[in-house]
Amino acid sequence: MFIQTESTPNPATLKFLPGQSVLDAGTADFPNAEAASTSPLAQRIFAAGGVTGVFFGIDFVTVTKADDVEWDHIKPGILGAIMEHYQSGQPVMTGDAQPASGHAEHTGEDGEIVNQIKELLDTRVRPAVAQDGGDITFHGFDRGIVYLHMQGACAGCPSSTLTLKMGIENLLRHYIPEVVEVRPVAA
């Protein structure tokens, strides 16, 4: 097994490509070790030490390290944990744990606008963000303000504010006149 790694715009986050499927669909975010109870793979990665977050996409694993740790010190342990997991034959997710589609449900008025926002996120934004090892999902829409949740490499990325304001906000405002602003929300 050969696992490739790619840097991301977030220096605290690396993208690991195991060369095989990680999830069949959706994403899974583990912002801390306690959240990893539903994933043997995430548990192994956290056990490698120095890891503060794990995120799964269709074909990648994004790992965020602690600020006081160097990649050179923990990368071999993470690579070993991923390789060990795939050789074990265990599932990536256990039991009833299901990857998330990501988007929050929206009921009430503005349903048509919200559907347009989700469609643009799915077709234009999420594929590009996945290239960088992260995900951005719809959280809410209220009085012209779109609230988005940033995961994986996007969470805590120094350029995430610029991505939101200059990229996503401009895109959504161009196609959907009712959108006036885009804001991030905490997990």
XYZ file of C-alpha atoms in Angstrom:
187
model
C 0.000 0.000 0.000
C 1.317 3.423 -0.972
C -0.169 6.427 0.826
C 0.388 9.822 -0.758
C 0.366 13.036 1.232
C -0.476 16.528 0.046
C -0.091 19.830 1.805
C -3.177 22.001 2.229
C -3.596 25.784 2.509
C -3.733 25.199 6.282
C -0.170 24.521 7.520
C -1.522 22.584 10.520
C -3.329 20.127 8.237
C -2.106 17.415 5.854
C -4.160 15.423 3.345
C -3.472 11.662 3.184
C -4.537 9.713 0.078
C -4.584 5.960 0.811
C -5.240 5.036 -2.826
C -8.577 3.444 -2.000
C -12.016 4.467 -0.853
C -12.306 6.004 2.613
C -16.071 6.679 2.567
C -18.678 5.559 0.037
C -20.425 8.929 0.249
C -20.464 12.124 2.280
C -17.913 13.195 4.864
C -17.103 12.492 8.499
C -15.569 15.024 10.880
C -13.835 14.137 14.146
C -12.854 17.429 15.827
C -11.377 15.554 18.828
C -10.491 12.039 20.002
C -13.779 11.635 21.903
C -15.744 12.126 18.674
C -13.809 9.261 17.037
C -15.633 6.495 18.939
C -17.558 5.515 15.785
C -14.448 5.101 13.628
C -11.636 2.583 14.178
C -9.538 4.469 11.596
C -9.960 7.834 13.323
C -9.184 6.222 16.706
C -5.913 4.807 15.324
C -4.904 8.190 13.894
C -5.612 10.012 17.169
C -3.627 7.307 19.024
C -0.562 8.193 16.935
C -0.261 11.329 19.099
C -0.088 15.034 18.352
C -3.355 14.940 16.388
C -6.156 17.421 17.131
C -8.592 16.617 14.315
C -9.411 14.003 11.664
C -11.690 14.438 8.645
C -12.727 11.849 6.037
C -13.740 12.494 2.439
C -14.554 9.973 -0.292
C -10.907 9.172 -1.050
C -8.865 11.096 1.501
C -8.126 11.548 5.181
C -7.260 15.018 6.458
C -5.312 15.246 9.716
C -4.811 18.392 11.804
C -1.865 18.496 14.217
C -1.332 20.298 17.495
C 0.505 23.636 17.232
C 3.460 22.464 19.335
C 4.136 19.368 17.167
C 6.159 19.124 13.945
C 4.907 17.091 10.973
C 8.280 15.350 10.717
C 7.681 13.850 14.173
C 4.122 12.573 13.746
C 3.703 11.894 10.024
C 5.341 8.410 10.158
C 2.987 7.364 12.982
C -0.068 8.600 11.067
C 1.019 6.803 7.894
C 1.520 3.638 9.966
C -1.915 3.991 11.571
C -3.645 4.349 8.186
C -1.737 1.395 6.708
C -2.410 -0.749 9.786
C -6.121 0.048 9.580
C -6.485 -0.982 5.946
C -4.530 -4.175 6.551
C -6.743 -5.043 9.554
C -9.881 -5.367 7.442
C -11.893 -3.290 9.932
C -14.503 -0.860 8.594
C -13.754 2.864 8.527
C -17.025 3.535 10.391
C -18.700 1.117 12.822
C -22.288 0.255 13.642
C -24.954 2.707 12.638
C -22.518 5.576 12.164
C -23.202 7.131 8.794
C -21.210 9.757 6.929
C -23.033 13.068 6.707
C -24.253 14.721 3.526
C -23.191 17.806 5.381
C -25.983 20.262 4.780
C -28.323 21.245 7.593
C -32.042 20.885 6.942
C -33.994 24.061 6.324
C -37.720 24.352 6.865
C -40.018 27.296 6.362
C -39.775 30.185 3.986
C -36.789 30.777 1.710
C -36.809 27.079 0.768
C -36.193 27.827 -2.908
C -33.265 30.133 -2.088
C -31.764 27.538 0.273
C -32.034 24.853 -2.421
C -30.174 27.144 -4.832
C -27.475 27.800 -2.200
C -27.015 24.062 -1.554
C -26.890 23.332 -5.289
C -24.164 25.951 -5.850
C -22.198 24.667 -2.847
C -22.406 21.063 -4.122
C -21.504 21.830 -7.731
C -19.065 24.742 -7.489
C -17.620 25.002 -3.983
C -17.351 21.573 -2.332
C -15.402 19.865 -5.141
C -12.771 22.631 -5.057
C -12.562 22.623 -1.268
C -12.218 18.814 -1.227
C -9.080 19.245 -3.342
C -7.609 21.067 -0.333
C -8.722 18.369 2.121
C -11.776 20.030 3.587
C -15.480 20.621 3.223
C -17.887 23.530 3.528
C -21.533 22.808 4.255
C -24.729 24.811 4.562
C -25.711 25.598 8.156
C -28.457 28.194 7.801
C -29.941 31.177 5.986
C -31.455 34.159 7.773
C -32.300 37.614 6.382
C -29.827 37.405 3.509
C -26.991 35.915 5.550
C -25.728 32.438 4.650
C -24.101 30.517 7.505
C -21.567 27.873 6.477
C -19.742 25.203 8.491
C -16.071 24.650 7.636
C -14.503 21.215 8.235
C -11.220 19.406 7.747
C -8.426 21.564 6.364
C -10.850 24.512 6.100
C -11.433 24.726 9.844
C -8.841 27.092 11.252
C -7.192 27.719 7.884
C -5.557 31.150 7.650
C -7.053 31.701 4.190
C -10.565 30.494 5.086
C -11.904 34.015 5.692
C -10.664 35.093 2.287
C -12.174 31.961 0.709
C -15.532 32.725 2.336
C -15.637 36.438 1.623
C -13.983 36.752 -1.768
C -14.849 33.380 -3.253
C -18.037 31.878 -1.895
C -19.812 35.116 -0.967
C -19.164 36.614 -4.407
C -20.301 33.408 -6.135
C -23.544 33.156 -4.148
C -24.320 36.885 -4.510
C -23.772 36.663 -8.265
C -26.284 33.827 -8.751
C -28.691 34.554 -5.881
C -29.497 38.261 -5.378
C -31.139 37.569 -1.983
C -27.732 36.643 -0.505
C -26.017 39.648 1.087
C -23.317 38.032 3.247
C -21.645 34.724 4.105
C -20.472 33.912 7.638
C -18.758 30.884 9.172
C -20.252 29.044 12.162
C -18.406 27.063 14.815
C -18.989 23.318 15.006
